[in-house]
Coordinates of C-alpha atoms in Angstrom, one line a residue:
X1 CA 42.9 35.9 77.8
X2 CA 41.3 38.5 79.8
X3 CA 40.4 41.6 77.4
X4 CA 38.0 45.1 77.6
X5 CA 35.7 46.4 75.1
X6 CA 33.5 49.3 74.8
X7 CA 29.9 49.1 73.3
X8 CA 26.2 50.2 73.6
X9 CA 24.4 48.9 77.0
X10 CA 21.8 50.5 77.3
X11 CA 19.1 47.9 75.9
X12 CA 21.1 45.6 78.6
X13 CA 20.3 48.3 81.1
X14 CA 16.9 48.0 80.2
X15 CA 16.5 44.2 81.9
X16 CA 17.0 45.0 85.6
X17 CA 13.2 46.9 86.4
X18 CA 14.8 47.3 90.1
X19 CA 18.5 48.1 89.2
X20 CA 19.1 49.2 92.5
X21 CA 18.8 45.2 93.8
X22 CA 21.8 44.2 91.4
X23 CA 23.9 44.9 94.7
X24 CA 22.4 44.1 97.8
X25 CA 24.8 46.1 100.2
X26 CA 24.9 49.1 103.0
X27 CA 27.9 49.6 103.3
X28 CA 31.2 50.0 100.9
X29 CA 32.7 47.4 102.1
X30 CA 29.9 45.2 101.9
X31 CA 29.9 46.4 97.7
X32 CA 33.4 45.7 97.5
X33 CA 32.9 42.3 98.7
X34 CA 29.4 41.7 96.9
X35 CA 30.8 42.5 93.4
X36 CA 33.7 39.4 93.8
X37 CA 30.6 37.2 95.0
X38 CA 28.7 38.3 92.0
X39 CA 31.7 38.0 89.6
X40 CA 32.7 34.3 91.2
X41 CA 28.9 33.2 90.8
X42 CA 29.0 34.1 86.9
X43 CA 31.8 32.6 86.4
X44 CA 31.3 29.5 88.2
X45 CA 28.2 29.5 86.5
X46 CA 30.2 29.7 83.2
X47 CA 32.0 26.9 84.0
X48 CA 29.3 24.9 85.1
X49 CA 27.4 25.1 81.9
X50 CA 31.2 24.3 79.9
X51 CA 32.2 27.5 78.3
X52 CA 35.0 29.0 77.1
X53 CA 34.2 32.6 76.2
X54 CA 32.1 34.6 78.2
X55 CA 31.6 38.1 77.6
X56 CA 30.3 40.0 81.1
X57 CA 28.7 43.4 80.5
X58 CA 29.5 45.9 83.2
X59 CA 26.8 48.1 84.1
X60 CA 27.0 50.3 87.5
X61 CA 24.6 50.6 89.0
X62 CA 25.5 52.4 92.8
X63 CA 27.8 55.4 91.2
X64 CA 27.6 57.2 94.3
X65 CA 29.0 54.3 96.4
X66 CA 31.4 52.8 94.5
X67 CA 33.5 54.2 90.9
X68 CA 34.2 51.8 87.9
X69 CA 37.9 52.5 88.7
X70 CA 36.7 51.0 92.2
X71 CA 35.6 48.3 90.2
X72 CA 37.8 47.3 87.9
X73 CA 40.8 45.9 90.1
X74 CA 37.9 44.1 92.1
X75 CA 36.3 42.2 88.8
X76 CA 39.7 41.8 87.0
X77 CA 41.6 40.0 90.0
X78 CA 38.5 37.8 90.2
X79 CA 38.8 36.8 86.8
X80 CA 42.2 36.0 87.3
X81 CA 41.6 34.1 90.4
X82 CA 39.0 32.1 88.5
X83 CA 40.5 31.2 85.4
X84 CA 44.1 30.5 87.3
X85 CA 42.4 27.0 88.3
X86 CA 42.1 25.8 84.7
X87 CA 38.2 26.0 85.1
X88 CA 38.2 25.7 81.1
X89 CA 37.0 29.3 80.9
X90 CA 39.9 30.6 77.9
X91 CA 38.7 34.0 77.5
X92 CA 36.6 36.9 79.6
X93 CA 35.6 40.1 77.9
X94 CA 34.6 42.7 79.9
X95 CA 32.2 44.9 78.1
X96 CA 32.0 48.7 79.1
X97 CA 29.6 51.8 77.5
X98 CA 32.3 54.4 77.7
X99 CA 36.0 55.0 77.3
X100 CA 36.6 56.2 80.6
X101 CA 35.6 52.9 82.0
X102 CA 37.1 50.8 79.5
X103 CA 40.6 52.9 80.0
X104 CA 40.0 51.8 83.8
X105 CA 39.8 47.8 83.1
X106 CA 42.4 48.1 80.6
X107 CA 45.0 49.3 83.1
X108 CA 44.2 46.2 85.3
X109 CA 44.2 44.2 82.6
X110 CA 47.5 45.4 80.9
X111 CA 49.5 44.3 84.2
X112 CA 52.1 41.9 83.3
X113 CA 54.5 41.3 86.6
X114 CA 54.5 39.0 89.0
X115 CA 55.6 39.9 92.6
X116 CA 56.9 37.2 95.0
X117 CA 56.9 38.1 98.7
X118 CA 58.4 36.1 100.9
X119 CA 62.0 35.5 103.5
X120 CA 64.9 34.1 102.7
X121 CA 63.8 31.3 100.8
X122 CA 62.1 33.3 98.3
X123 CA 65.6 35.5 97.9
X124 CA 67.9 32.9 98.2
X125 CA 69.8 32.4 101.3
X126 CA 72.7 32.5 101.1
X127 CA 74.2 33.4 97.9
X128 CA 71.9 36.1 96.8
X129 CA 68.6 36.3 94.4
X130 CA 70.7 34.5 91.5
X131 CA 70.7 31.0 93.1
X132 CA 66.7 31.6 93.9
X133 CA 63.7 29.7 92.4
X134 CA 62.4 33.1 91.5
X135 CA 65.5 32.9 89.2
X136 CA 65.5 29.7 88.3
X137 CA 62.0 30.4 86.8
X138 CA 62.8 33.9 85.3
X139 CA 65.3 31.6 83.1
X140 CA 63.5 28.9 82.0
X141 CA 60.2 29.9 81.8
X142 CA 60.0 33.8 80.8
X143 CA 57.6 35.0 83.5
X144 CA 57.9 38.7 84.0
X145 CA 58.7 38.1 88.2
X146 CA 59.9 40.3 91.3
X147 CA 62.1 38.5 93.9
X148 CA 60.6 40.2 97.2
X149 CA 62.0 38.2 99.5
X150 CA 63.7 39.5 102.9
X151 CA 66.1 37.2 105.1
X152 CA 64.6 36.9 108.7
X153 CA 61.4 37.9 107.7
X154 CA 57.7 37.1 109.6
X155 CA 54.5 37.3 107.7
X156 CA 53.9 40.5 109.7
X157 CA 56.9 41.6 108.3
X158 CA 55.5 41.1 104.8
X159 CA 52.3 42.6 105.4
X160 CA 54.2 46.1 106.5
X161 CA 55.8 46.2 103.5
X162 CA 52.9 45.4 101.0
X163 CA 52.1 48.9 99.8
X164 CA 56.3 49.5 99.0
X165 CA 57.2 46.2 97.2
X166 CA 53.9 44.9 95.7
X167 CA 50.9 47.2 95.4
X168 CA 53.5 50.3 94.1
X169 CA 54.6 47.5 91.6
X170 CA 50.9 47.1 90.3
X171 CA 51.5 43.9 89.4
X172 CA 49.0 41.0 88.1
X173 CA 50.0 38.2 90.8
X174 CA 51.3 38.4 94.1
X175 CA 53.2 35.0 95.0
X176 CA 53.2 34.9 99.0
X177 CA 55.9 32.8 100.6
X178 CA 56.1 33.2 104.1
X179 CA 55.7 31.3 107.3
X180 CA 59.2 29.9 107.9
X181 CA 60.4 32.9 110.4
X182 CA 56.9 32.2 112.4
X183 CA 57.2 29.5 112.8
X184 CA 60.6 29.9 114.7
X185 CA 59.6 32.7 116.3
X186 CA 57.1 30.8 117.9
X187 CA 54.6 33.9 116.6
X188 CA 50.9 32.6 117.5
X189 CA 48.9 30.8 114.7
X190 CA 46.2 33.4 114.9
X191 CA 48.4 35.9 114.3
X192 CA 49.7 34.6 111.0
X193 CA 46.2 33.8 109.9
X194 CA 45.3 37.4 110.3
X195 CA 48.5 38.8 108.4
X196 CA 48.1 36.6 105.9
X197 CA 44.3 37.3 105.1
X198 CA 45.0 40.9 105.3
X199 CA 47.6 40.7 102.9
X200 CA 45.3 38.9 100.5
X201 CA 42.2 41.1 101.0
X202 CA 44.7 44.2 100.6
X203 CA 45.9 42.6 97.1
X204 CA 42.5 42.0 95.8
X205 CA 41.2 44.8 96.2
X206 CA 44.1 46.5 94.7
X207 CA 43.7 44.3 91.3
X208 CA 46.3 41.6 92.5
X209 CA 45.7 38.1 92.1
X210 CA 47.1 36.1 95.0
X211 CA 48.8 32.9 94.8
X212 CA 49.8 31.1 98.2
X213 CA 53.0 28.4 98.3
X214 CA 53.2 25.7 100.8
X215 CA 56.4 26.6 102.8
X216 CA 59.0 23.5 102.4
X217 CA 59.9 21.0 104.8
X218 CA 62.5 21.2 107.9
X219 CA 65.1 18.3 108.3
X220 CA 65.2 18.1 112.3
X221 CA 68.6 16.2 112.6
X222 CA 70.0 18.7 109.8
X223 CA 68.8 21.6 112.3
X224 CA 70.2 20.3 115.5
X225 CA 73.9 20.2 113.5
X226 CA 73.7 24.0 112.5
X227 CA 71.3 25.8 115.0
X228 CA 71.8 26.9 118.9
X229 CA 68.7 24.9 120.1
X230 CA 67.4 22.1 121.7
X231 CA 65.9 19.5 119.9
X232 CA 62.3 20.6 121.8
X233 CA 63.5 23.7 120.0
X234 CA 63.4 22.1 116.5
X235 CA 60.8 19.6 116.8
X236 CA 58.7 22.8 118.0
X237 CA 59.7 24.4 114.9
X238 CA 58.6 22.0 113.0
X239 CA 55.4 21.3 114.7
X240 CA 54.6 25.0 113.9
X241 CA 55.8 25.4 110.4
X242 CA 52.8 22.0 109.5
X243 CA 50.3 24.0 111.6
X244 CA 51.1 27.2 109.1
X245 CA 51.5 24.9 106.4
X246 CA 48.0 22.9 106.7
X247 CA 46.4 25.8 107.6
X248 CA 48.0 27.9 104.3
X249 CA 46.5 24.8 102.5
X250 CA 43.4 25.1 103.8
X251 CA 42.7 28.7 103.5
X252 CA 44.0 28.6 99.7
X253 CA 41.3 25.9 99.1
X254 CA 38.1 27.5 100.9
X255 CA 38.8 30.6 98.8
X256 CA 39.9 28.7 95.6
X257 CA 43.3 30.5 95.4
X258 CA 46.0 28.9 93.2
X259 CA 48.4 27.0 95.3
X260 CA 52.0 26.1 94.8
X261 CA 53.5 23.1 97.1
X262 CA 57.0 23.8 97.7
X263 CA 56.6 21.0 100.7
X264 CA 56.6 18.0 98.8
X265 CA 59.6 18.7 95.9
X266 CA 62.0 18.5 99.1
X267 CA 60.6 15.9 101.3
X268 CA 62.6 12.7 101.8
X269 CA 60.7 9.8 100.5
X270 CA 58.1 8.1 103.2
X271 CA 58.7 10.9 106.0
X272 CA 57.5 14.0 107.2
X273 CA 61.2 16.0 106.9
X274 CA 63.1 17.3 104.3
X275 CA 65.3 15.9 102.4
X276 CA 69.1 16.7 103.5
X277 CA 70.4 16.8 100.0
X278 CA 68.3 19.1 99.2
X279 CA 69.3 21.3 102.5
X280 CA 71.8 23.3 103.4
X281 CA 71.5 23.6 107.3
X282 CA 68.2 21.9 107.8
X283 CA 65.7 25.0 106.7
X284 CA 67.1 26.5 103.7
X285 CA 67.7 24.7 100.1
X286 CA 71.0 23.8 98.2
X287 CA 71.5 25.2 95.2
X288 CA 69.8 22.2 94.0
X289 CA 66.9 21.9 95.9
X290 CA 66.4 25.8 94.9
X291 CA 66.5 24.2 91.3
X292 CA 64.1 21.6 92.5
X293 CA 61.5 24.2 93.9
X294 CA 62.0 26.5 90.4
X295 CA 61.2 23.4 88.4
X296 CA 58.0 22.9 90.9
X297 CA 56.6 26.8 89.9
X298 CA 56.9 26.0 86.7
X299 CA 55.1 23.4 86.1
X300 CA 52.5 24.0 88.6
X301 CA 52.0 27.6 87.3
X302 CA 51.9 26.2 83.5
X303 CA 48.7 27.9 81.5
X304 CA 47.6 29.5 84.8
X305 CA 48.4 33.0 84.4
X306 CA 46.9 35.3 82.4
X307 CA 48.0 38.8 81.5

């Protein structure tokens, strides 16, 4: 549980004799990115020494540089980043000495959606947003989601549309799906690093938690039966779609975001490719393998979100 309060800080105040070395940065940016390092130090530190409450005063101390409401989306998405990786850390109060600021953390903190951004697997290809794993964990577990996903879509795609079909949404979490399209667009692997990363850093600093899913598999032979191409064409594809992948997986880990595997659910047993009972046309689930990659969310997002 993440929660706001509003009490006396001053004496708190009183214990930095150089307040104006809390935050050691020029520039606003620089702030912006300070305040998460502070905020991931204390509570790594928390964890570290086994807690599970930790009550973190917030006392600002560079008013003119940055505002609490600044603030707030910055510290809260942190928390949730944190706690999302069941660091054993149960509950985080924020502690604030005026209403104004506490009314800032509380709208953060009130969020309660979850927006997942991604192509055509994320909506459902081909039958519609009812046969997706969005869905399928909408019905069984109860999480407030957001099917966001476009048919055809690149990452680039996705990060054009952020500020109409997440941030407006304000939601908690932002579950990013993408890589499929680049991957058979043959769009360069620095590219999609760079979308990607912007669409994090654009969701944290909005007060959006980001969680990153591990595109599924391909089933070459599959694709060769239902795709114009060459089989250069799809073993291409798939060569591209692992370099997104791995590198999705790596990223997610350097910067300890929550990670959902939607790559192993639908792999046949002992190879690298998909399994084609679980595929349509060599790309895009069956109705079952959606069901497979629902059943996968939920139980890899069990007791990790926190609204």
């Amino acid at each position: 549980m993440i929660r706001v309060v509003q009490g006396d800080l001053q004496q708190l105040s009183k214990l930095y004799p150089k307040p104006d070395r809390v935050l050691q940065a020029n520039q606003k940016e620089n702030i912006q990115q300070e305040i998460r390092t502070v905020m991931a130090r204390a509570l790594k530190a928390a964890t570290e020494q086994g807690l599970e409450t930790l009550m973190l005063p917030v006392v600002n101390t560079r008013e003119q540089e940055i505002s609490v409401a600044e603030m707030a989306p910055l510290m809260v998405s942190e928390a949730r980043r944190h706690m999302s990786l069941h660091t054993g850390l149960r509950e985080l109060t924020f502690a604030l000495p005026d209403e104004a600021g506490v009314h800032f953390f509380e709208e953060v903190i009130n969020r309660n959606k979850v927006v997942c951004l991604g192509d055509s697997i994320t909506y459902g290809y081909p039958d519609g947003p009812g046969f997706s794993w969005v869905t399928k964990v909408i019905d069984n577990a109860g999480y407030p989601m957001l099917n966001r996903g476009i048919n055809g879509e690149t990452t680039g795609q996705m990060l054009d549309r952020l500020q109409r079909d997440v941030i407006s949404e304000k939601p908690a979490y932002l579950i990013f799906a993408g890589g499929h399209n680049d991957g058979w667009q043959k769009v360069s692997l620095p590219r999609v690093q760079h979308n990607i990363q912007q669409v994090v850093e654009s969701a944290l600093r909005q007060g959006i938690c980001p969680i990153m899913v591990l595109p599924s598999p391909l089933n070459i032979e599959q694709l060769l039966q239902c795709f114009d191409g060459t089989r250069q064409d799809a073993e291409e594809y798939h060569e591209n779609l692992g370099q997104i992948r791995q590198w999705i997986d790596q990223y997610a880990k350097e910067r300890e975001f929550l990670t959902l595997d939607f790559h192993t659910p639908l792999l046949l047993t002992g190879t690298d490719q998909g399994d084609p009972r679980y595929l349509l046309d060599g790309g895009h689930p069956t109705h079952e393998g959606y069901h497979l990659l629902g059943q996968a969310a939920i139980q890899q997002l069990a007791n990790r979100l926190h609204f």
